[in-house]
Short mmCIF file of C-alpha atoms and ligand atoms in Angstrom, two decimals:
data_model
loop_
_atom_site.label_atom_id
_atom_site.label_comp_id
_atom_site.label_asym_id
_atom_site.label_seq_id
_atom_site.Cartn_x
_atom_site.Cartn_y
_atom_site.Cartn_z
CA UNK A 1 -18.92 4.22 15.75
CA UNK A 2 -18.51 0.51 15.38
CA UNK A 3 -17.83 -1.14 12.05
CA UNK A 4 -21.12 -1.86 10.29
CA UNK A 5 -21.24 -4.88 8.00
CA UNK A 6 -24.42 -5.44 6.02
CA UNK A 7 -26.38 -3.30 8.46
CA UNK A 8 -25.10 -5.08 11.58
CA UNK A 9 -22.88 -3.32 14.08
CA UNK A 10 -19.71 -5.34 14.77
CA UNK A 11 -17.85 -5.84 18.03
CA UNK A 12 -15.09 -3.29 18.51
CA UNK A 13 -14.48 -0.04 16.69
CA UNK A 14 -12.94 0.11 13.23
CA UNK A 15 -9.90 2.23 13.88
CA UNK A 16 -8.16 4.34 11.30
CA UNK A 17 -4.43 4.01 10.81
CA UNK A 18 -3.97 7.10 12.98
CA UNK A 19 -5.95 5.47 15.79
CA UNK A 20 -9.12 7.45 15.18
CA UNK A 21 -12.46 5.85 14.54
CA UNK A 22 -13.00 6.06 10.79
CA UNK A 23 -15.74 3.49 10.22
CA UNK A 24 -18.63 5.94 10.37
CA UNK A 25 -17.04 8.26 7.81
CA UNK A 26 -15.96 5.51 5.44
CA UNK A 27 -19.06 3.38 5.70
CA UNK A 28 -18.16 -0.21 6.59
CA UNK A 29 -18.63 -2.98 4.08
CA UNK A 30 -18.34 -0.92 0.92
CA UNK A 31 -14.82 0.09 1.81
CA UNK A 32 -13.81 -3.41 2.85
CA UNK A 33 -15.02 -4.69 -0.52
CA UNK A 34 -13.25 -1.88 -2.39
CA UNK A 35 -10.03 -2.56 -0.51
CA UNK A 36 -10.29 -6.26 -1.30
CA UNK A 37 -10.87 -5.60 -5.00
CA UNK A 38 -7.98 -3.18 -5.11
CA UNK A 39 -5.70 -5.56 -3.19
CA UNK A 40 -6.53 -8.47 -5.48
CA UNK A 41 -5.75 -6.30 -8.49
CA UNK A 42 -2.39 -5.34 -7.04
CA UNK A 43 -1.71 -8.93 -6.01
CA UNK A 44 -2.19 -10.18 -9.57
CA UNK A 45 -0.24 -7.30 -11.07
CA UNK A 46 2.71 -7.30 -8.71
CA UNK A 47 2.70 -10.75 -7.11
CA UNK A 48 2.45 -9.11 -3.71
CA UNK A 49 1.88 -11.45 -0.79
CA UNK A 50 -0.16 -8.93 1.16
CA UNK A 51 -1.35 -5.35 1.35
CA UNK A 52 -2.35 -2.96 4.13
CA UNK A 53 -5.19 -0.47 3.55
CA UNK A 54 -3.07 2.64 4.32
CA UNK A 55 -0.71 1.68 1.45
CA UNK A 56 -3.49 2.61 -0.99
CA UNK A 57 -4.83 5.57 0.99
CA UNK A 58 -7.61 3.70 2.80
CA UNK A 59 -7.57 4.83 6.43
CA UNK A 60 -8.65 1.58 8.10
CA UNK A 61 -7.00 -1.02 10.31
CA UNK A 62 -7.37 -3.56 7.51
CA UNK A 63 -4.92 -5.88 5.81
CA UNK A 64 -5.33 -8.52 3.13
CA UNK A 65 -2.94 -11.34 2.27
CA UNK A 66 -2.85 -14.54 0.32
CA UNK A 67 -0.74 -16.27 -2.25
CA UNK A 68 -1.05 -19.22 -4.54
CA UNK A 69 2.08 -20.95 -5.77
CA UNK A 70 4.11 -17.78 -6.02
CA UNK A 71 7.23 -17.92 -8.19
CA UNK A 72 8.96 -15.59 -5.73
CA UNK A 73 8.30 -17.92 -2.77
CA UNK A 74 8.33 -21.42 -4.30
CA UNK A 75 8.61 -23.16 -0.91
CA UNK A 76 5.71 -21.38 0.78
CA UNK A 77 2.43 -23.31 0.99
CA UNK A 78 -0.45 -21.46 -0.72
CA UNK A 79 -2.62 -19.24 1.52
CA UNK A 80 -6.19 -18.24 0.54
CA UNK A 81 -7.11 -14.55 0.28
CA UNK A 82 -7.74 -13.47 3.87
CA UNK A 83 -8.90 -10.16 5.34
CA UNK A 84 -7.94 -9.04 8.86
CA UNK A 85 -9.86 -6.14 10.42
CA UNK A 86 -8.53 -4.47 13.59
CA UNK A 87 -5.82 -7.15 13.92
CA UNK A 88 -3.79 -7.62 17.12
CA UNK A 89 -0.57 -9.67 17.29
CA UNK A 90 0.76 -11.40 20.39
CA UNK A 91 4.20 -13.06 20.27
CA UNK A 92 3.99 -16.56 21.80
CA UNK A 93 7.69 -16.89 22.66
CA UNK A 94 10.95 -14.90 22.67
CA UNK A 95 12.23 -16.89 19.69
CA UNK A 96 13.14 -14.67 16.73
CA UNK A 97 13.86 -15.58 13.12
CA UNK A 98 15.43 -13.71 10.21
CA UNK A 99 13.69 -13.62 6.86
CA UNK A 100 13.96 -11.72 3.59
CA UNK A 101 11.44 -8.93 3.20
CA UNK A 102 10.47 -6.62 0.43
CA UNK A 103 7.68 -4.07 0.26
CA UNK A 104 5.51 -2.60 -2.49
CA UNK A 105 6.01 0.75 -0.75
CA UNK A 106 9.83 0.43 -0.94
CA UNK A 107 10.17 -0.97 -4.46
CA UNK A 108 13.30 -2.84 -5.42
CA UNK A 109 14.84 -3.39 -1.98
CA UNK A 110 15.07 -6.65 -0.06
CA UNK A 111 16.70 -7.07 3.34
CA UNK A 112 16.80 -9.54 6.20
CA UNK A 113 14.55 -8.62 9.12
CA UNK A 114 14.32 -10.38 12.48
CA UNK A 115 10.82 -10.96 13.87
CA UNK A 116 9.12 -13.18 16.46
CA UNK A 117 8.87 -16.73 15.11
CA UNK A 118 5.69 -17.79 16.93
CA UNK A 119 2.73 -15.42 16.99
CA UNK A 120 -0.98 -15.40 17.62
CA UNK A 121 -3.19 -13.05 15.61
CA UNK A 122 -6.72 -12.04 16.62
CA UNK A 123 -8.87 -10.08 14.17
CA UNK A 124 -12.31 -9.72 12.68
CA UNK A 125 -12.85 -11.46 9.35
CA UNK A 126 -14.42 -9.83 6.26
CA UNK A 127 -17.87 -10.39 7.79
CA UNK A 128 -16.89 -8.82 11.12
CA UNK A 129 -16.66 -12.19 12.90
CA UNK A 130 -13.76 -12.52 15.41
CA UNK A 131 -11.20 -15.24 14.72
CA UNK A 132 -7.70 -16.26 15.74
CA UNK A 133 -4.79 -17.80 13.84
CA UNK A 134 -1.26 -18.95 14.65
CA UNK A 135 0.55 -18.41 11.34
CA UNK A 136 4.01 -19.82 10.62
CA UNK A 137 6.78 -19.23 8.10
CA UNK A 138 6.30 -16.69 5.31
CA UNK A 139 2.71 -16.10 6.40
CA UNK A 140 3.79 -15.09 9.91
CA UNK A 141 6.39 -12.73 8.44
CA UNK A 142 3.89 -11.30 5.97
CA UNK A 143 1.22 -10.65 8.62
CA UNK A 144 3.70 -8.89 10.92
CA UNK A 145 4.91 -6.81 7.96
CA UNK A 146 1.32 -5.81 7.07
CA UNK A 147 0.38 -4.94 10.66
CA UNK A 148 3.42 -2.68 10.85
CA UNK A 149 1.96 -0.73 7.91
CA UNK A 150 -1.12 -0.03 10.05
CA UNK A 151 1.20 1.63 12.56
CA UNK A 152 3.16 3.60 9.97
CA UNK A 153 6.16 1.28 10.20
CA UNK A 154 8.11 -0.18 7.26
CA UNK A 155 10.58 -3.08 7.20
CA UNK A 156 13.40 -0.59 6.57
CA UNK A 157 12.78 0.79 10.08
CA UNK A 158 14.38 -2.42 11.43
CA UNK A 159 17.60 -1.81 9.46
CA UNK A 160 20.61 0.23 10.55
CA UNK A 161 20.39 3.99 10.06
CA UNK A 162 23.12 3.71 7.43
CA UNK A 163 21.23 1.12 5.35
CA UNK A 164 17.93 3.00 5.67
CA UNK A 165 19.52 6.32 4.62
CA UNK A 166 21.14 4.61 1.62
CA UNK A 167 17.78 3.23 0.51
CA UNK A 168 16.06 6.57 1.10
CA UNK A 169 18.64 8.43 -1.01
CA UNK A 170 18.39 5.95 -3.86
CA UNK A 171 14.56 6.08 -3.85
CA UNK A 172 14.68 9.91 -3.84
CA UNK A 173 17.02 9.86 -6.86
CA UNK A 174 14.33 8.04 -8.86
CA UNK A 175 11.92 10.97 -8.46
O1 LIG B 1 4.80 -8.84 -1.66
C1 LIG B 1 5.31 -8.80 -0.56
N1 LIG B 1 6.16 -9.78 -0.20
C2 LIG B 1 6.69 -9.91 1.07
C3 LIG B 1 7.77 -10.76 1.25
C4 LIG B 1 8.33 -10.92 2.48
C5 LIG B 1 7.85 -10.23 3.54
C6 LIG B 1 6.78 -9.38 3.39
C7 LIG B 1 6.20 -9.22 2.16
S1 LIG B 1 4.83 -8.19 1.96
C8 LIG B 1 5.05 -7.66 0.32
C9 LIG B 1 3.86 -6.82 -0.13
C10 LIG B 1 3.81 -5.60 0.73
O2 LIG B 1 4.62 -4.72 0.70
N2 LIG B 1 2.85 -5.54 1.60
O3 LIG B 1 2.78 -4.52 2.47
NI1 LIG B 2 4.76 -3.70 2.62
#
């Protein structure tokens, strides 16, 4: 089934994180709104720059991001709360850049990760309307990080096996 927003069927299916079509089961707009509310709550509580639906057990290809003047990223220009549904990233060049990343799902660890510097992102907005952006800087990093979550990938998967195993062991110790 397609994603239904306010009774209108949207272009393209709403895919679950496992690639299956979940929109019919989860019921469109209500879940988008719930995810947004939840994400904004987490954002305020944890100063997160973004969140992917699967991080909070919502099986949709949906991410939310946005930050005002964040103490953790004083040089980043503010970005309004933005929802991406069924997002697709295309790198626009081979140029890569390293940046520090952390993740709410890997608490307490920050590492440098190399990602494409110039990207184009196509998605549906919170009303199901297609749009396209070419984010730069922290925003580009953040969006790539969030889209990875939709594919079950974490920033630690870009690190060496040694570093990832060290982090895994330390996280396991805390439980
Ligand atoms: O809050 C977050 N900050 C951040 C910083 C650099 C690169 C990516 C991020 S995303 C992270 C929140 C999070 O884990 N989202 O999935
Ligand atoms: Ni994350």
